[in-house]
Tab-separated table of N, CA and C in Angstrom:
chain	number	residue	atom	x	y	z
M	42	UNK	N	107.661	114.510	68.640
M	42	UNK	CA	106.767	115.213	69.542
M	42	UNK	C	106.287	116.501	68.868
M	43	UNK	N	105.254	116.671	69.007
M	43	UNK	CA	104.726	117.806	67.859
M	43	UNK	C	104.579	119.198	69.335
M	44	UNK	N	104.672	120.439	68.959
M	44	UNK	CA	104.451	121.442	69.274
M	44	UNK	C	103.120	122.106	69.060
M	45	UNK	N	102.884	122.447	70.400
M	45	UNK	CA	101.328	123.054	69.934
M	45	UNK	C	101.243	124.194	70.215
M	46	UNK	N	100.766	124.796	69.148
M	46	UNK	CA	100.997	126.460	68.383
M	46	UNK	C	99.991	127.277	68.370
M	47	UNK	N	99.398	128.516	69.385
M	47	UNK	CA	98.148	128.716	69.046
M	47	UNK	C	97.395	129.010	67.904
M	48	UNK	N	96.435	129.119	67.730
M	48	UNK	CA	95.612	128.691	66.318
M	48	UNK	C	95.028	130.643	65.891
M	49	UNK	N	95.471	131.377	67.015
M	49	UNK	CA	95.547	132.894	66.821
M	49	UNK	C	96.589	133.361	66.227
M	50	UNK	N	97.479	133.317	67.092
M	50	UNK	CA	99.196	134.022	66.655
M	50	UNK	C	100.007	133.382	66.081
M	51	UNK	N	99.794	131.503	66.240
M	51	UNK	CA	100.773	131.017	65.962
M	51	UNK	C	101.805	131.302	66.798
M	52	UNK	N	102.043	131.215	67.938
M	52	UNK	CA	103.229	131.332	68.859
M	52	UNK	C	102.877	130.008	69.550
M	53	UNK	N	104.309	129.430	69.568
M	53	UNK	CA	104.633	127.859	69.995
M	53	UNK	C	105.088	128.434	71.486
M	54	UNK	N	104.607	129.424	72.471
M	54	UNK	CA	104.824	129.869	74.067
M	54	UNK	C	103.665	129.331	74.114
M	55	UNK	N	102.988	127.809	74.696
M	55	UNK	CA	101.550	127.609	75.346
M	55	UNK	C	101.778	126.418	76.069
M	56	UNK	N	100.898	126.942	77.193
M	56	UNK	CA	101.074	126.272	78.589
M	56	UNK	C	99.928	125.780	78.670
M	57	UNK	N	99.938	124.580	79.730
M	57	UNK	CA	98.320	123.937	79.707
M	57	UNK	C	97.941	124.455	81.124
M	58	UNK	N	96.523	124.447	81.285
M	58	UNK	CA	96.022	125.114	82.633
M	58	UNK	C	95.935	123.849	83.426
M	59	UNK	N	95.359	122.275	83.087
M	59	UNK	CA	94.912	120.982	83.932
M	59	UNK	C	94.634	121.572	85.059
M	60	UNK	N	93.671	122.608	85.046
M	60	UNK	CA	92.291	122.449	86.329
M	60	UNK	C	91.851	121.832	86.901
M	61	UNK	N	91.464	120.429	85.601
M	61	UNK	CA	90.435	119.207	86.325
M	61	UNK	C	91.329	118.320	86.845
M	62	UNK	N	92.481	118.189	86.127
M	62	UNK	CA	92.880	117.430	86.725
M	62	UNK	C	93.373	117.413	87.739
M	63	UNK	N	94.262	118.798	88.311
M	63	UNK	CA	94.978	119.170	89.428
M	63	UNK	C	93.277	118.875	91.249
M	64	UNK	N	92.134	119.907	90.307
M	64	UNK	CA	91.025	119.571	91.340
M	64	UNK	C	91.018	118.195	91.296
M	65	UNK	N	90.583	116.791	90.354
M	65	UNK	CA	90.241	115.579	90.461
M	65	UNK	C	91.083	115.011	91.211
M	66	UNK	N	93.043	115.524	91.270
M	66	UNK	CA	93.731	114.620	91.848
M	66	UNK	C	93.443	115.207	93.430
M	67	UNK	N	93.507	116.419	93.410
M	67	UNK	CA	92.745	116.623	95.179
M	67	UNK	C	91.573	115.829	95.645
M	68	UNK	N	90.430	116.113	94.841
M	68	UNK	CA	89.429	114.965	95.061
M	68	UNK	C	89.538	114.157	95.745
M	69	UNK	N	90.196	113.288	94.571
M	69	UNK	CA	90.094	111.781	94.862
M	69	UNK	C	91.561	111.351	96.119
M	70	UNK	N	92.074	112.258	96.329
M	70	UNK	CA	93.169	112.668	97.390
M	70	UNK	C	92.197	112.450	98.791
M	71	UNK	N	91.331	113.347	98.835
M	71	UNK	CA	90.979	113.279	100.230
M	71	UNK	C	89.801	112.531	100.476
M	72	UNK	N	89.086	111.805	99.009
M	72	UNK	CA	88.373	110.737	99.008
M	72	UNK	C	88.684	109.183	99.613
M	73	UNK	N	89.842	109.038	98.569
M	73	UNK	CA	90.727	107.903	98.767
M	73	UNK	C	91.123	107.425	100.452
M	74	UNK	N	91.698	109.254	101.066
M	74	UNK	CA	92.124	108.649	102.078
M	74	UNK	C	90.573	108.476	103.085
M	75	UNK	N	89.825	108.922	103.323
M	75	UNK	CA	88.700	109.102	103.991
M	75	UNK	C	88.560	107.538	103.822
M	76	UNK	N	88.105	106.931	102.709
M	76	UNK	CA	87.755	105.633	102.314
M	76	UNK	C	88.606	104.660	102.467
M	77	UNK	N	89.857	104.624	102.299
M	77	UNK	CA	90.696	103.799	102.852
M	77	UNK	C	91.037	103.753	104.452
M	78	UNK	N	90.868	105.031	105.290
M	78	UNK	CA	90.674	104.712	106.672
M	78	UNK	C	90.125	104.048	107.356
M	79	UNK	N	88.333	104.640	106.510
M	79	UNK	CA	87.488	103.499	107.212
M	79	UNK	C	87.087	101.657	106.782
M	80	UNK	N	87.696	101.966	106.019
M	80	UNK	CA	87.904	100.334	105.296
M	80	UNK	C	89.089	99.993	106.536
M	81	UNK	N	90.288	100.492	106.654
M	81	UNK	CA	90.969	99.844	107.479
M	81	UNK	C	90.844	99.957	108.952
M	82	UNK	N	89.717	100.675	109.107
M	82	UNK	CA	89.315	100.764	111.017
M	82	UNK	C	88.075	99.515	111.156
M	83	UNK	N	87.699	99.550	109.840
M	83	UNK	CA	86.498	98.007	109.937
M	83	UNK	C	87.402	97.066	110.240
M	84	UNK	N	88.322	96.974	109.201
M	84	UNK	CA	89.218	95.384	109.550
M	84	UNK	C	90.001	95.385	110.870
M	85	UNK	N	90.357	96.333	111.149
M	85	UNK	CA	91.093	96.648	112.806
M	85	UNK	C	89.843	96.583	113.278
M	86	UNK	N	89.013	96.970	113.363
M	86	UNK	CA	87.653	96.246	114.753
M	86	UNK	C	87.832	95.235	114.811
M	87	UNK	N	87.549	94.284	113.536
M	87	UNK	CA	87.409	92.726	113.631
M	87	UNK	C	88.621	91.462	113.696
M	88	UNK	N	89.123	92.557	113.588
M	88	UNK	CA	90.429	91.867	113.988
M	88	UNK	C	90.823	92.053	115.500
M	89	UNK	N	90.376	93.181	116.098
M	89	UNK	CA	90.742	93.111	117.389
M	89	UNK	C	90.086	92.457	117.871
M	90	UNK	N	88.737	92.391	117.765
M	90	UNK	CA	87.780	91.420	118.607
M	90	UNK	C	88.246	90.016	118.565
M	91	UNK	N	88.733	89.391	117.093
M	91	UNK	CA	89.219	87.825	116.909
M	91	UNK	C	90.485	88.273	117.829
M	92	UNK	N	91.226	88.766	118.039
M	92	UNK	CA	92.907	88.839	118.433
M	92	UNK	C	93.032	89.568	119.940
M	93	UNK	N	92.425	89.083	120.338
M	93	UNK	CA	92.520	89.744	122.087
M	93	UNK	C	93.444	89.386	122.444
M	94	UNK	N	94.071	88.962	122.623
M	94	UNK	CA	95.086	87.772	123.081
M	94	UNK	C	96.272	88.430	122.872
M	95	UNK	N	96.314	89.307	122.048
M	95	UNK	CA	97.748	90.217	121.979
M	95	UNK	C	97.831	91.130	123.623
M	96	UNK	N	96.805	91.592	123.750
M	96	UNK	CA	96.551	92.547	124.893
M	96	UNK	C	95.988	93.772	124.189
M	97	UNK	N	95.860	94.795	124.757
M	97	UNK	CA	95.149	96.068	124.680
M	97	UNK	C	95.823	97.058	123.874
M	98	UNK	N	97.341	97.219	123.941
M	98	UNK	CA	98.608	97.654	123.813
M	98	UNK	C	98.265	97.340	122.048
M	99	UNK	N	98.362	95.766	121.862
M	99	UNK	CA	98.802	95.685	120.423
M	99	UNK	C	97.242	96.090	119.830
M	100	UNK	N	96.467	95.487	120.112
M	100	UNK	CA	95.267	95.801	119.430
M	100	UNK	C	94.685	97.529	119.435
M	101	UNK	N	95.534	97.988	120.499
M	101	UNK	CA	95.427	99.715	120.064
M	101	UNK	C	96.485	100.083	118.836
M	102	UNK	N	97.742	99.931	118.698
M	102	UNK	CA	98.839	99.909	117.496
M	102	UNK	C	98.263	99.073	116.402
M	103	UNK	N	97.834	98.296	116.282
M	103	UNK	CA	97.140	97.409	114.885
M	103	UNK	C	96.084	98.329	114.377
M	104	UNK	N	95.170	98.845	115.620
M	104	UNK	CA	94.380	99.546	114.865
M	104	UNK	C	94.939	100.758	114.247
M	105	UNK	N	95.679	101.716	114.574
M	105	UNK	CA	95.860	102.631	114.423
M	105	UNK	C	97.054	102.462	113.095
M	106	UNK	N	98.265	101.747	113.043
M	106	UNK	CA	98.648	101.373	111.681
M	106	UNK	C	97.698	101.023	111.312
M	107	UNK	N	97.186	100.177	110.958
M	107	UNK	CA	95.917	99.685	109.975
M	107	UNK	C	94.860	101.197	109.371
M	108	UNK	N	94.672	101.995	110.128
M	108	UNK	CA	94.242	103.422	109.803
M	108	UNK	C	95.503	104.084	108.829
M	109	UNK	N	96.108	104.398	109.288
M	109	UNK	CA	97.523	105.324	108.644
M	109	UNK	C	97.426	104.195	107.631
M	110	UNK	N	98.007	103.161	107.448
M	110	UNK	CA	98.747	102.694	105.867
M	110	UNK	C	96.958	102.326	104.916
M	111	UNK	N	96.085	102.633	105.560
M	111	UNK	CA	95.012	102.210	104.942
M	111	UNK	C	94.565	103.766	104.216
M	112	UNK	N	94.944	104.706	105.014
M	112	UNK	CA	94.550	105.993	104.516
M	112	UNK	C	95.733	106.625	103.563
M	113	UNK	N	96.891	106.222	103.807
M	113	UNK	CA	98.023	106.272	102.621
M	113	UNK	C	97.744	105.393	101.664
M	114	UNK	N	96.886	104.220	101.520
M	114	UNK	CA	97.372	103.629	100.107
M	114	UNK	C	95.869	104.308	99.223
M	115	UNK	N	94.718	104.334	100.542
M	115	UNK	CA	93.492	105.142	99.656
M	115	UNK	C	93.854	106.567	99.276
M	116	UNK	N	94.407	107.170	99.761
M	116	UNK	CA	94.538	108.341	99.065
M	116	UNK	C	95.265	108.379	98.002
M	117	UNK	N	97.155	108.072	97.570
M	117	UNK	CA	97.079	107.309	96.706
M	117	UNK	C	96.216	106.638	95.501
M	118	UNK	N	95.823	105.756	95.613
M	118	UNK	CA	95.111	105.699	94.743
M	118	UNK	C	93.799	106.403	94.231
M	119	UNK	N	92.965	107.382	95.113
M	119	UNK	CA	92.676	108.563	94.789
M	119	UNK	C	92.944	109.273	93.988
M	120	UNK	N	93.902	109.516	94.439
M	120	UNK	CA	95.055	110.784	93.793
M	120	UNK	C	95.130	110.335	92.612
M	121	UNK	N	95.647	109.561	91.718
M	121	UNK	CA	95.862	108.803	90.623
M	121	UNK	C	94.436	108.593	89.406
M	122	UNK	N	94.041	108.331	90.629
M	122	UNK	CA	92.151	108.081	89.522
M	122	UNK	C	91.566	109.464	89.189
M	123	UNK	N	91.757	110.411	90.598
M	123	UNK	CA	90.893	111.684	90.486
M	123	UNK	C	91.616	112.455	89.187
M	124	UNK	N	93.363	112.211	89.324
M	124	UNK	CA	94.015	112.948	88.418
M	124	UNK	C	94.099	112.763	87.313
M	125	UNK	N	93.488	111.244	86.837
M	125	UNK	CA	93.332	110.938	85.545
M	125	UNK	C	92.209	110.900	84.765
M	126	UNK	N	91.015	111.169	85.551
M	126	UNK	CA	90.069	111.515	85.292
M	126	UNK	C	90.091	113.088	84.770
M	127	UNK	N	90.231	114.102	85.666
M	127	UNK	CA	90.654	115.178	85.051
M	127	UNK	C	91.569	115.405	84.119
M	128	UNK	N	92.511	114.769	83.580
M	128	UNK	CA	93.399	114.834	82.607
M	128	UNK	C	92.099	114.319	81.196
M	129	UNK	N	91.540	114.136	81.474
M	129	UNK	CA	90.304	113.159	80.486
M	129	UNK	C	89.327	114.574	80.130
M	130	UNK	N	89.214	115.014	81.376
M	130	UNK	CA	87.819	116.634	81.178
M	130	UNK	C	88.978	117.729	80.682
M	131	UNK	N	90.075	117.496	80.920
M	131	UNK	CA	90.793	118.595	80.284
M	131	UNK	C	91.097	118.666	78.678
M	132	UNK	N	91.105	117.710	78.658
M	132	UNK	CA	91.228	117.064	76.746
M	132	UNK	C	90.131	117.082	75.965
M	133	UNK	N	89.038	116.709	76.921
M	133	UNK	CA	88.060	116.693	76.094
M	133	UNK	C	86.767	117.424	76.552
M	134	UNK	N	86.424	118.483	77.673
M	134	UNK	CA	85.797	119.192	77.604
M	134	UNK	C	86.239	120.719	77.907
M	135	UNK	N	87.248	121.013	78.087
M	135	UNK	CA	87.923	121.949	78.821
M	135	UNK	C	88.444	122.870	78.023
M	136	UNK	N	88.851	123.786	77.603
M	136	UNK	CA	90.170	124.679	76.770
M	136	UNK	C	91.047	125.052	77.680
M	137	UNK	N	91.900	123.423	77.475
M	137	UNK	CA	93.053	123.263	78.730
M	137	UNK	C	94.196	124.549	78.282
M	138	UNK	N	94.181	124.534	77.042
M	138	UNK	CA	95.893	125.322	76.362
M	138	UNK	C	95.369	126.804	76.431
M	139	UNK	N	96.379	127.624	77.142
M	139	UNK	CA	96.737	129.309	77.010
M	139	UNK	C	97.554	129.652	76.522
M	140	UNK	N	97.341	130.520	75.012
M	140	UNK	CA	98.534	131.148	74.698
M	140	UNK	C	98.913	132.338	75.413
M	141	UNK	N	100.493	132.087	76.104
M	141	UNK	CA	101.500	133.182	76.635
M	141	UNK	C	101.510	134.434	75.927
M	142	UNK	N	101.217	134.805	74.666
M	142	UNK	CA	101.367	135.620	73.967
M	142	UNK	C	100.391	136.442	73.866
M	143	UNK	N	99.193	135.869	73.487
M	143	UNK	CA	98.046	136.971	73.334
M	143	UNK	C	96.492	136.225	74.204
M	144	UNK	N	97.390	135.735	74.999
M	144	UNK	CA	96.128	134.958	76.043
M	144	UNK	C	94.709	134.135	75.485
M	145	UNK	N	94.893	133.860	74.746
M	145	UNK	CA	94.115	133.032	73.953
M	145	UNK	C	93.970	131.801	74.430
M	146	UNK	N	92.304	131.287	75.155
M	146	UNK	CA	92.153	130.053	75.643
M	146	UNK	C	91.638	129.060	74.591
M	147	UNK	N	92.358	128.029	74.037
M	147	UNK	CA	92.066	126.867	73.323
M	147	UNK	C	92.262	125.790	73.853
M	148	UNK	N	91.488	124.770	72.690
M	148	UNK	CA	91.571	123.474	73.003
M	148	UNK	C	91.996	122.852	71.889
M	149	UNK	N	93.009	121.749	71.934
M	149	UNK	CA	93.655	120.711	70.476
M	149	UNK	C	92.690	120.343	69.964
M	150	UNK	N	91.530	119.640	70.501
M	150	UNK	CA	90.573	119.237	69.711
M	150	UNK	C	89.503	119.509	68.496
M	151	UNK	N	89.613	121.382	68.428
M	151	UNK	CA	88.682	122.252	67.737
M	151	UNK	C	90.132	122.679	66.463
M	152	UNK	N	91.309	122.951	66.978
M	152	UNK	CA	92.160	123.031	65.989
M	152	UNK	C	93.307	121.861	65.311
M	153	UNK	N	92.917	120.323	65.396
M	153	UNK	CA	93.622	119.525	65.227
M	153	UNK	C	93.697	119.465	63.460
């Protein structure tokens, strides 16, 4: 595992900022779930309309799980895409690395 050393002082104290990625995984956090809700309140409509027959009771609880685990697995996967996307703008457009020492904002890519 190599150490990355700023390209000023040479002090191996450097921390990464991941801006984009920390914003992208929010993003796609409250994207995901927004989009996975209403994906799962479509299929709970049409499913209640085919499934009357449960009564009123279940087809109110179907819909409403079907919301919750639909908005947990979209956000989720949100979260994951938005955050890896930003891990991508941080590497390669960003000067993700701060040196602790003499505050120096770099990027690996200009001193590799």
């Amino acid at each position: 595992m190599t150490t990355t050393q700023c390209p000023n002082c040479q002090s191996a104290s450097v921390t990464t900022k991941d801006f984009a990625r920390k914003l992208g995984a929010l993003i796609g956090t409250l994207g995901g779930a927004t989009q996975g809700a209403q994906g799962a309140l479509a299929g709970a409509e049409a499913g209640a309309v085919m499934g009357l027959a449960g009564g009123p009771v279940a087809v109110a609880a179907s819909t409403m799980t079907g919301a919750i685990l639909g908005g947990l697995i979209g956000a989720a996967t949100g979260c994951i895409t938005g955050a890896k996307l930003g891990e991508i703008i941080d590497d390669q457009v960003l000067d993700n690395y701060s040196c602790l020492n003499c505050g120096l904002s770099f990027s690996c890519r200009h001193y590799a």
